[in-house]
Amino acid sequence: MKKTFSLSILSATFLLSSGLADVLPQVSVSSAFAATEKAEKKRRRTPALGSRVYSQLARAQQLADNGDVPAGLEVLDDVKDKASSLNSYEKAMMYNFYGFIYYNAERVDEALAAFEQVVQQSPIPESLEKSTLFSLSQLAMASGKYEKTLEYLTRWEKVEGGDIPVKNYVLKAQANYQNKNYPAAAKHITTAIDKQIADGFEPAESWYVLQRAVYFELKQPEKVTQVLETMVRKFNKPEYWTQLGGMYGEIGEEQKQLAVMEAAYQQGYVTKKSDLRNLSQIYYLNGLPYKAANVMVDGFASGTLDQNVKNLKFLAQSYVAAKEYDTAIMTYRDISAKTQTGVADQQIAELSLQMGKFEQTISAAKKAEQKGQLDNPGNLYLALGMASFNLKKFDQALTAFTKASEIKSSKRMATQWLKFVEREKKSAMQLAAST
């Protein structure tokens, strides 16, 4: 049985952060100064950060940290007014602190512009350029500028010149996914996962969520299924079990679908209305109608499933398939009370006939006839005629079979019964006359 998933189910929370406060690290003048003064000059010759500029940057940061952002920006503006006297490193650090103050004030576009100015300066320490480029990529991602995210990451990798870290692959995958470049997203997230495992670490759950979403968009259900198998093993969450069951149905693995959904149900993971209905249908289609009915009953008892006509019809059908006719009849009576047609009552009549409960058959059949709007009235009159005949009510049987003979779908059988009942009535009358 197939079960598809909407994009809202498969494209889950996999961005690096949901708020600005998680995108960039905190910074201080002293830490920035120390980090970039160390071994940098072995790789790239850069000018020094002068003590005068250092003190002004420290003052700007202190003001901003104390909540006076305008005053902090004003100090930076004073530094900027003397930009012609600043070296490239000092200008870069000035823009860096513009960026952090704007960022902490949630003025993202201005922060992006300031950090962009940092990497425009040359020469600057390599560590400053790399950290700023990665911060730019994260900010661009958080701002929905996905092409910019990829551009900054490419520039970062060019500066680095060595192995690309896992976090870059993840961010590339996220940006490409949001940009609807699903093949590229699949390549990068798979590389990230494989590399993380090769390095002896566990990939984050959100990486698998992204990988699953990418394969879903690429319409590759087998790969979606493989990812969900991994997610079930690693994270054992209810939604992954039910989604895996759905995907097994999607790819035609009905037995695996049944096994997974049953295991999920036994663990208490199948609690949503749609999942309960789905499991019940899976049981039914796999020849387990009694289990199908039990799931529906449990759903009614918990209040998860509504006892509406649609659900009651399926429950009744399940009981019929399981040959639980008495329980099926009780369910059809509930349906009859909720509907204006005689369809449910006809079902009661036909089941009662199978059980040899002829009086009950006649009562239900008459009620069905009275309510009307039947899907197959010919069968109703046949059932009424048979029950009447078995009770030796020949005239009532003949009336019912006559009505059935006037309906195309039941005409042939009704005609045969009419002849038979006429003979039996005649024999009964002859027998009665002779005694």
Short mmCIF file of C-alpha atoms in Angstrom, two decimals:
data_model
loop_
_atom_site.label_atom_id
_atom_site.label_comp_id
_atom_site.label_asym_id
_atom_site.label_seq_id
_atom_site.Cartn_x
_atom_site.Cartn_y
_atom_site.Cartn_z
CA MET A 1 0.00 0.00 0.00
CA LYS A 2 1.40 3.33 -0.98
CA LYS A 3 1.76 6.22 1.35
CA THR A 4 3.19 9.50 0.14
CA PHE A 5 4.50 12.35 2.14
CA SER A 6 3.98 16.02 1.68
CA LEU A 7 6.96 18.30 1.46
CA SER A 8 6.04 19.71 4.85
CA ILE A 9 6.72 16.25 6.33
CA LEU A 10 10.04 15.58 4.62
CA SER A 11 11.68 19.06 4.55
CA ALA A 12 12.37 19.50 8.26
CA THR A 13 14.57 21.65 10.46
CA PHE A 14 18.08 21.35 9.16
CA LEU A 15 19.42 24.91 9.01
CA LEU A 16 22.47 25.63 11.12
CA SER A 17 20.55 28.08 13.23
CA SER A 18 17.11 29.50 13.60
CA GLY A 19 18.12 32.81 15.04
CA LEU A 20 20.86 35.35 14.62
CA ALA A 21 22.29 34.70 18.04
CA ASP A 22 23.57 31.28 16.93
CA VAL A 23 25.27 32.32 13.69
CA LEU A 24 28.41 34.14 14.74
CA PRO A 25 30.76 33.69 17.71
CA GLN A 26 31.24 36.41 20.27
CA VAL A 27 34.30 38.56 19.71
CA SER A 28 36.52 40.85 21.71
CA VAL A 29 39.30 43.13 20.60
CA SER A 30 41.87 41.35 22.73
CA SER A 31 40.96 37.88 21.47
CA ALA A 32 40.87 39.04 17.87
CA PHE A 33 44.21 40.76 18.26
CA ALA A 34 45.84 37.73 19.89
CA ALA A 35 44.42 35.23 17.42
CA THR A 36 45.66 37.05 14.39
CA GLU A 37 49.07 38.14 15.68
CA LYS A 38 50.35 34.63 16.35
CA ALA A 39 51.79 32.49 13.58
CA GLU A 40 49.99 34.35 10.81
CA LYS A 41 52.99 36.16 9.52
CA LYS A 42 54.71 32.90 8.69
CA ARG A 43 52.15 32.46 5.95
CA ARG A 44 51.18 36.00 5.02
CA ARG A 45 52.95 39.26 5.78
CA THR A 46 50.45 41.70 7.29
CA PRO A 47 50.80 45.05 9.00
CA ALA A 48 50.35 45.36 12.76
CA LEU A 49 47.28 46.55 14.66
CA GLY A 50 48.37 49.82 16.30
CA SER A 51 47.72 50.46 19.99
CA ARG A 52 45.75 53.67 19.24
CA VAL A 53 43.31 51.84 16.97
CA TYR A 54 43.24 48.95 19.38
CA SER A 55 42.08 51.17 22.25
CA GLN A 56 39.37 52.83 20.13
CA LEU A 57 38.01 49.48 19.00
CA ALA A 58 38.01 48.28 22.61
CA ARG A 59 36.07 51.38 23.64
CA ALA A 60 33.50 50.89 20.87
CA GLN A 61 32.99 47.29 21.92
CA GLN A 62 32.61 48.22 25.58
CA LEU A 63 29.93 50.79 24.78
CA ALA A 64 28.02 48.35 22.58
CA ASP A 65 28.30 45.55 25.16
CA ASN A 66 26.83 47.93 27.76
CA GLY A 67 23.82 48.47 25.51
CA ASP A 68 24.80 51.81 23.97
CA VAL A 69 25.01 50.72 20.36
CA PRO A 70 24.77 54.26 18.89
CA ALA A 71 27.72 55.38 21.00
CA GLY A 72 29.75 52.33 19.98
CA LEU A 73 29.02 53.01 16.32
CA GLU A 74 29.94 56.67 16.80
CA VAL A 75 33.40 55.67 18.08
CA LEU A 76 33.83 53.43 15.04
CA ASP A 77 32.73 56.31 12.81
CA ASP A 78 35.50 58.44 14.33
CA VAL A 79 37.99 55.72 13.45
CA LYS A 80 36.55 55.48 9.94
CA ASP A 81 36.96 59.25 9.44
CA LYS A 82 40.70 58.65 9.70
CA ALA A 83 40.65 55.67 7.35
CA SER A 84 43.33 57.19 5.12
CA SER A 85 45.81 56.79 7.95
CA LEU A 86 44.87 53.19 8.73
CA ASN A 87 46.67 50.16 7.35
CA SER A 88 44.77 47.24 5.78
CA TYR A 89 44.67 45.21 8.97
CA GLU A 90 43.36 48.13 11.02
CA LYS A 91 40.63 48.83 8.44
CA ALA A 92 39.68 45.16 8.42
CA MET A 93 39.39 45.10 12.20
CA MET A 94 37.34 48.30 12.17
CA TYR A 95 34.84 46.80 9.72
CA ASN A 96 34.91 43.56 11.67
CA PHE A 97 33.69 45.37 14.76
CA TYR A 98 31.12 47.28 12.74
CA GLY A 99 29.87 43.88 11.63
CA PHE A 100 29.64 42.43 15.13
CA ILE A 101 27.91 45.47 16.56
CA TYR A 102 25.37 45.46 13.73
CA TYR A 103 24.95 41.73 14.06
CA ASN A 104 24.34 41.87 17.81
CA ALA A 105 21.79 44.60 17.16
CA GLU A 106 20.13 42.27 14.60
CA ARG A 107 20.84 44.64 11.74
CA VAL A 108 21.78 41.79 9.46
CA ASP A 109 22.08 43.55 6.11
CA GLU A 110 24.41 46.14 7.59
CA ALA A 111 26.40 43.39 9.30
CA LEU A 112 26.78 41.58 5.98
CA ALA A 113 27.98 44.76 4.28
CA ALA A 114 30.52 45.42 7.05
CA PHE A 115 31.92 41.88 7.03
CA GLU A 116 32.14 42.07 3.24
CA GLN A 117 34.38 45.12 3.71
CA VAL A 118 36.65 43.09 6.00
CA VAL A 119 37.61 40.66 3.26
CA GLN A 120 38.01 43.47 0.75
CA GLN A 121 41.08 44.70 2.63
CA SER A 122 44.47 43.35 1.67
CA PRO A 123 46.68 42.12 3.12
CA ILE A 124 44.98 40.84 6.27
CA PRO A 125 45.71 37.77 8.42
CA GLU A 126 44.55 34.56 6.82
CA SER A 127 42.69 33.47 9.96
CA LEU A 128 40.68 36.72 9.95
CA GLU A 129 39.82 36.30 6.28
CA LYS A 130 38.72 32.69 6.76
CA SER A 131 36.64 33.29 9.87
CA THR A 132 34.97 36.30 8.25
CA LEU A 133 34.19 34.41 5.04
CA PHE A 134 32.60 31.58 7.00
CA SER A 135 30.61 34.04 9.11
CA LEU A 136 29.48 35.70 5.89
CA SER A 137 28.35 32.35 4.52
CA GLN A 138 26.29 31.67 7.67
CA LEU A 139 24.77 35.14 7.70
CA ALA A 140 23.91 34.88 4.01
CA MET A 141 22.28 31.51 4.69
CA ALA A 142 20.24 32.91 7.56
CA SER A 143 19.18 35.80 5.32
CA GLY A 144 18.05 33.56 2.48
CA LYS A 145 20.92 34.58 0.18
CA TYR A 146 21.86 31.10 -0.91
CA GLU A 147 24.01 31.94 -3.92
CA LYS A 148 26.04 34.27 -1.71
CA THR A 149 26.43 31.46 0.83
CA LEU A 150 27.99 29.24 -1.82
CA GLU A 151 30.16 32.09 -3.10
CA TYR A 152 31.61 32.79 0.37
CA LEU A 153 32.28 29.10 0.98
CA THR A 154 34.12 28.81 -2.34
CA ARG A 155 36.26 31.81 -1.40
CA TRP A 156 36.93 30.27 2.03
CA GLU A 157 38.10 27.03 0.44
CA LYS A 158 40.37 28.92 -1.94
CA VAL A 159 42.05 30.68 1.00
CA GLU A 160 42.31 27.45 2.99
CA GLY A 161 43.81 25.44 0.15
CA GLY A 162 43.62 22.14 2.10
CA ASP A 163 40.95 19.63 3.07
CA ILE A 164 37.42 20.98 3.15
CA PRO A 165 35.91 20.58 6.63
CA VAL A 166 32.62 18.74 7.13
CA LYS A 167 30.78 21.88 8.23
CA ASN A 168 31.39 23.41 4.78
CA TYR A 169 29.81 20.45 3.02
CA VAL A 170 26.77 20.66 5.31
CA LEU A 171 26.34 24.38 4.68
CA LYS A 172 26.74 23.85 0.93
CA ALA A 173 24.10 21.13 1.05
CA GLN A 174 21.71 23.40 2.92
CA ALA A 175 22.23 26.31 0.53
CA ASN A 176 21.79 24.12 -2.55
CA TYR A 177 18.68 22.54 -1.10
CA GLN A 178 17.12 25.92 -0.42
CA ASN A 179 18.17 26.98 -3.91
CA LYS A 180 16.43 23.87 -5.31
CA ASN A 181 19.68 22.48 -6.71
CA TYR A 182 18.90 19.04 -5.34
CA PRO A 183 21.63 17.01 -7.13
CA ALA A 184 24.32 19.28 -5.67
CA ALA A 185 22.66 19.17 -2.25
CA ALA A 186 22.62 15.36 -2.36
CA LYS A 187 26.30 15.23 -3.29
CA HIS A 188 27.39 17.57 -0.49
CA ILE A 189 25.30 16.12 2.34
CA THR A 190 26.35 12.58 1.43
CA THR A 191 29.99 13.68 1.42
CA ALA A 192 29.52 15.32 4.82
CA ILE A 193 27.97 12.19 6.33
CA ASP A 194 30.57 9.85 4.83
CA LYS A 195 33.45 12.08 5.91
CA GLN A 196 32.10 12.43 9.46
CA ILE A 197 31.81 8.65 9.81
CA ALA A 198 35.28 8.12 8.32
CA ASP A 199 36.67 10.55 10.90
CA GLY A 200 35.15 8.48 13.70
CA PHE A 201 32.26 10.78 14.58
CA GLU A 202 28.49 10.45 14.42
CA PRO A 203 26.71 12.65 11.84
CA ALA A 204 24.10 14.98 13.29
CA GLU A 205 20.48 13.91 13.07
CA SER A 206 19.66 17.05 11.09
CA TRP A 207 22.06 15.92 8.37
CA TYR A 208 20.02 12.78 7.78
CA VAL A 209 16.84 14.86 7.82
CA LEU A 210 18.32 16.99 5.04
CA GLN A 211 19.52 13.96 3.09
CA ARG A 212 16.07 12.40 3.28
CA ALA A 213 14.45 15.63 2.10
CA VAL A 214 16.87 15.93 -0.83
CA TYR A 215 16.20 12.39 -2.05
CA PHE A 216 12.48 13.02 -1.69
CA GLU A 217 12.75 16.06 -3.95
CA LEU A 218 14.80 14.03 -6.41
CA LYS A 219 11.97 11.45 -6.48
CA GLN A 220 14.28 8.64 -5.36
CA PRO A 221 12.07 6.67 -2.94
CA GLU A 222 14.55 3.81 -2.57
CA LYS A 223 17.18 6.22 -1.25
CA VAL A 224 14.64 7.94 0.99
CA THR A 225 13.90 4.49 2.40
CA GLN A 226 17.59 3.75 2.99
CA VAL A 227 18.05 7.02 4.87
CA LEU A 228 14.98 6.32 7.01
CA GLU A 229 16.32 2.85 7.84
CA THR A 230 19.43 4.53 9.21
CA MET A 231 17.38 7.12 11.10
CA VAL A 232 15.27 4.41 12.73
CA ARG A 233 18.38 2.55 13.88
CA LYS A 234 20.19 5.62 15.15
CA PHE A 235 17.44 7.79 16.60
CA ASN A 236 14.41 5.50 17.14
CA LYS A 237 11.83 8.28 16.87
CA PRO A 238 8.14 7.50 16.26
CA GLU A 239 7.86 9.63 13.15
CA TYR A 240 10.82 7.86 11.52
CA TRP A 241 9.20 4.45 12.07
CA THR A 242 5.90 5.49 10.53
CA GLN A 243 7.62 7.28 7.65
CA LEU A 244 9.74 4.19 6.98
CA GLY A 245 6.59 2.09 6.90
CA GLY A 246 5.08 4.51 4.42
CA MET A 247 8.14 4.38 2.19
CA TYR A 248 8.18 0.57 2.19
CA GLY A 249 4.62 0.78 0.89
CA GLU A 250 5.73 3.35 -1.70
CA ILE A 251 8.39 1.02 -3.13
CA GLY A 252 6.20 -2.09 -3.02
CA GLU A 253 7.78 -3.78 0.01
CA GLU A 254 4.44 -4.59 1.65
CA GLN A 255 5.74 -7.24 4.02
CA LYS A 256 8.43 -4.92 5.36
CA GLN A 257 5.81 -2.19 5.62
CA LEU A 258 3.63 -4.46 7.73
CA ALA A 259 6.55 -5.53 9.94
CA VAL A 260 7.74 -1.98 10.56
CA MET A 261 4.30 -0.55 11.23
CA GLU A 262 3.41 -3.42 13.55
CA ALA A 263 6.66 -2.96 15.48
CA ALA A 264 5.99 0.77 15.72
CA TYR A 265 2.46 0.11 16.98
CA GLN A 266 3.71 -2.29 19.64
CA GLN A 267 6.14 0.37 20.85
CA GLY A 268 3.35 2.91 21.14
CA TYR A 269 4.66 4.98 18.23
CA VAL A 270 1.51 4.88 16.08
CA THR A 271 -0.60 7.58 17.67
CA LYS A 272 -1.64 9.95 14.89
CA LYS A 273 -5.03 9.66 13.23
CA SER A 274 -3.59 9.14 9.76
CA ASP A 275 -1.07 6.55 10.97
CA LEU A 276 -3.72 4.52 12.80
CA ARG A 277 -5.90 4.47 9.70
CA ASN A 278 -2.90 3.55 7.58
CA LEU A 279 -1.89 0.66 9.87
CA SER A 280 -5.46 -0.63 9.97
CA GLN A 281 -5.61 -0.64 6.16
CA ILE A 282 -2.22 -2.38 5.97
CA TYR A 283 -3.50 -5.15 8.25
CA TYR A 284 -6.67 -5.45 6.17
CA LEU A 285 -4.84 -5.66 2.85
CA ASN A 286 -2.44 -8.25 4.26
CA GLY A 287 -5.29 -10.57 5.23
CA LEU A 288 -5.40 -9.61 8.91
CA PRO A 289 -8.85 -8.01 9.21
CA TYR A 290 -9.29 -8.74 12.92
CA LYS A 291 -6.10 -6.83 13.73
CA ALA A 292 -7.34 -4.06 11.45
CA ALA A 293 -10.52 -3.86 13.49
CA ASN A 294 -8.61 -3.84 16.79
CA VAL A 295 -6.53 -0.87 15.68
CA MET A 296 -9.68 1.04 14.80
CA VAL A 297 -11.29 0.18 18.14
CA ASP A 298 -8.16 1.29 20.02
CA GLY A 299 -8.23 4.52 18.04
CA PHE A 300 -11.85 5.11 19.02
CA ALA A 301 -11.10 4.32 22.67
CA SER A 302 -8.21 6.78 22.83
CA GLY A 303 -10.23 9.48 21.10
CA THR A 304 -7.70 9.71 18.28
CA LEU A 305 -10.09 8.37 15.66
CA ASP A 306 -13.53 9.85 15.17
CA GLN A 307 -16.44 7.42 15.17
CA ASN A 308 -17.70 8.87 11.91
CA VAL A 309 -19.47 6.93 9.18
CA LYS A 310 -16.32 6.44 7.10
CA ASN A 311 -14.37 4.90 9.98
CA LEU A 312 -17.32 2.81 11.15
CA LYS A 313 -17.81 1.42 7.64
CA PHE A 314 -14.19 0.30 7.54
CA LEU A 315 -14.53 -1.24 11.00
CA ALA A 316 -17.65 -3.13 9.92
CA GLN A 317 -15.94 -4.35 6.74
CA SER A 318 -13.01 -5.59 8.82
CA TYR A 319 -15.32 -7.53 11.14
CA VAL A 320 -17.10 -9.05 8.14
CA ALA A 321 -13.78 -10.12 6.60
CA ALA A 322 -12.79 -11.61 9.98
CA LYS A 323 -16.18 -13.43 10.07
CA GLU A 324 -17.10 -11.62 13.26
CA TYR A 325 -20.66 -11.17 12.03
CA ASP A 326 -22.34 -10.29 15.32
CA THR A 327 -19.86 -7.50 15.96
CA ALA A 328 -20.17 -6.37 12.36
CA ILE A 329 -23.94 -6.12 12.74
CA MET A 330 -23.56 -4.04 15.90
CA THR A 331 -21.29 -1.68 13.97
CA TYR A 332 -23.73 -1.46 11.06
CA ARG A 333 -26.45 -0.53 13.55
CA ASP A 334 -24.26 2.38 14.70
CA ILE A 335 -23.90 3.41 11.07
CA SER A 336 -27.65 3.14 10.50
CA ALA A 337 -28.28 5.51 13.39
CA LYS A 338 -25.93 8.07 11.81
CA THR A 339 -27.22 7.87 8.22
CA GLN A 340 -30.44 8.60 6.36
CA THR A 341 -30.13 5.78 3.82
CA GLY A 342 -30.97 2.10 4.19
CA VAL A 343 -27.54 0.86 3.06
CA ALA A 344 -26.33 -0.16 6.54
CA ASP A 345 -29.63 -1.89 7.27
CA GLN A 346 -29.31 -3.86 4.04
CA GLN A 347 -25.87 -5.02 5.22
CA ILE A 348 -27.46 -6.15 8.49
CA ALA A 349 -30.13 -8.04 6.56
CA GLU A 350 -27.62 -9.84 4.33
CA LEU A 351 -25.33 -10.76 7.25
CA SER A 352 -28.29 -11.98 9.30
CA LEU A 353 -29.33 -14.19 6.37
CA GLN A 354 -25.84 -15.75 6.29
CA MET A 355 -26.15 -16.47 10.02
CA GLY A 356 -29.58 -18.06 9.63
CA LYS A 357 -31.28 -15.32 11.66
CA PHE A 358 -34.28 -15.01 9.39
CA GLU A 359 -36.55 -12.86 11.54
CA GLN A 360 -33.68 -10.41 12.02
CA THR A 361 -33.11 -10.48 8.26
CA ILE A 362 -36.73 -9.57 7.55
CA SER A 363 -36.77 -6.78 10.16
CA ALA A 364 -33.58 -5.20 8.82
CA ALA A 365 -34.66 -5.60 5.19
CA LYS A 366 -37.97 -3.84 5.80
CA LYS A 367 -36.17 -1.01 7.56
CA ALA A 368 -33.72 -0.72 4.64
CA GLU A 369 -36.61 -0.67 2.15
CA GLN A 370 -38.36 2.03 4.15
CA LYS A 371 -35.29 4.29 4.34
CA GLY A 372 -34.42 3.70 0.69
CA GLN A 373 -31.53 5.18 -1.32
CA LEU A 374 -30.01 1.71 -1.71
CA ASP A 375 -27.00 0.89 -3.83
CA ASN A 376 -28.28 -2.56 -4.78
CA PRO A 377 -31.99 -3.00 -3.98
CA GLY A 378 -32.15 -6.23 -5.97
CA ASN A 379 -29.95 -8.00 -3.41
CA LEU A 380 -32.11 -6.66 -0.58
CA TYR A 381 -35.27 -8.22 -2.07
CA LEU A 382 -33.44 -11.48 -2.69
CA ALA A 383 -32.38 -11.58 0.99
CA LEU A 384 -35.90 -10.73 2.13
CA GLY A 385 -37.35 -13.41 -0.15
CA MET A 386 -34.91 -16.10 1.06
CA ALA A 387 -35.50 -15.31 4.74
CA SER A 388 -39.28 -15.34 4.21
CA PHE A 389 -39.09 -18.64 2.36
CA ASN A 390 -37.07 -20.24 5.18
CA LEU A 391 -39.79 -19.15 7.60
CA LYS A 392 -42.44 -20.69 5.29
CA LYS A 393 -43.84 -17.22 4.57
CA PHE A 394 -44.43 -18.08 0.93
CA ASP A 395 -46.56 -15.11 -0.06
CA GLN A 396 -44.10 -12.64 1.49
CA ALA A 397 -41.26 -14.45 -0.27
CA LEU A 398 -43.06 -14.31 -3.62
CA THR A 399 -43.70 -10.59 -3.19
CA ALA A 400 -40.01 -9.99 -2.46
CA PHE A 401 -38.80 -12.13 -5.37
CA THR A 402 -41.24 -10.40 -7.71
CA LYS A 403 -39.72 -7.03 -6.78
CA ALA A 404 -36.24 -8.50 -7.29
CA SER A 405 -37.23 -9.79 -10.74
CA GLU A 406 -38.06 -6.25 -11.80
CA ILE A 407 -34.46 -5.18 -11.26
CA LYS A 408 -31.98 -6.05 -13.99
CA SER A 409 -29.10 -7.09 -11.70
CA SER A 410 -31.22 -9.59 -9.75
CA LYS A 411 -33.79 -10.62 -12.39
CA ARG A 412 -32.27 -13.97 -13.35
CA MET A 413 -31.87 -15.28 -9.79
CA ALA A 414 -35.22 -13.88 -8.70
CA THR A 415 -36.99 -15.65 -11.58
CA GLN A 416 -35.45 -18.97 -10.55
CA TRP A 417 -36.52 -18.41 -6.95
CA LEU A 418 -40.04 -17.48 -8.00
CA LYS A 419 -40.45 -20.81 -9.78
CA PHE A 420 -38.98 -22.68 -6.84
CA VAL A 421 -41.14 -20.93 -4.24
CA GLU A 422 -44.28 -21.44 -6.35
CA ARG A 423 -43.56 -25.17 -6.41
CA GLU A 424 -42.84 -25.30 -2.70
CA LYS A 425 -45.97 -23.32 -1.88
CA LYS A 426 -48.06 -25.65 -4.02
CA SER A 427 -46.49 -28.72 -2.36
CA ALA A 428 -47.12 -27.25 1.08
CA MET A 429 -50.74 -26.54 0.23
CA GLN A 430 -51.24 -30.06 -1.13
CA LEU A 431 -49.65 -31.52 1.97
CA ALA A 432 -51.87 -29.41 4.20
CA ALA A 433 -54.97 -30.46 2.25
CA SER A 434 -54.14 -34.14 2.59
CA THR A 435 -53.82 -34.07 6.35
#
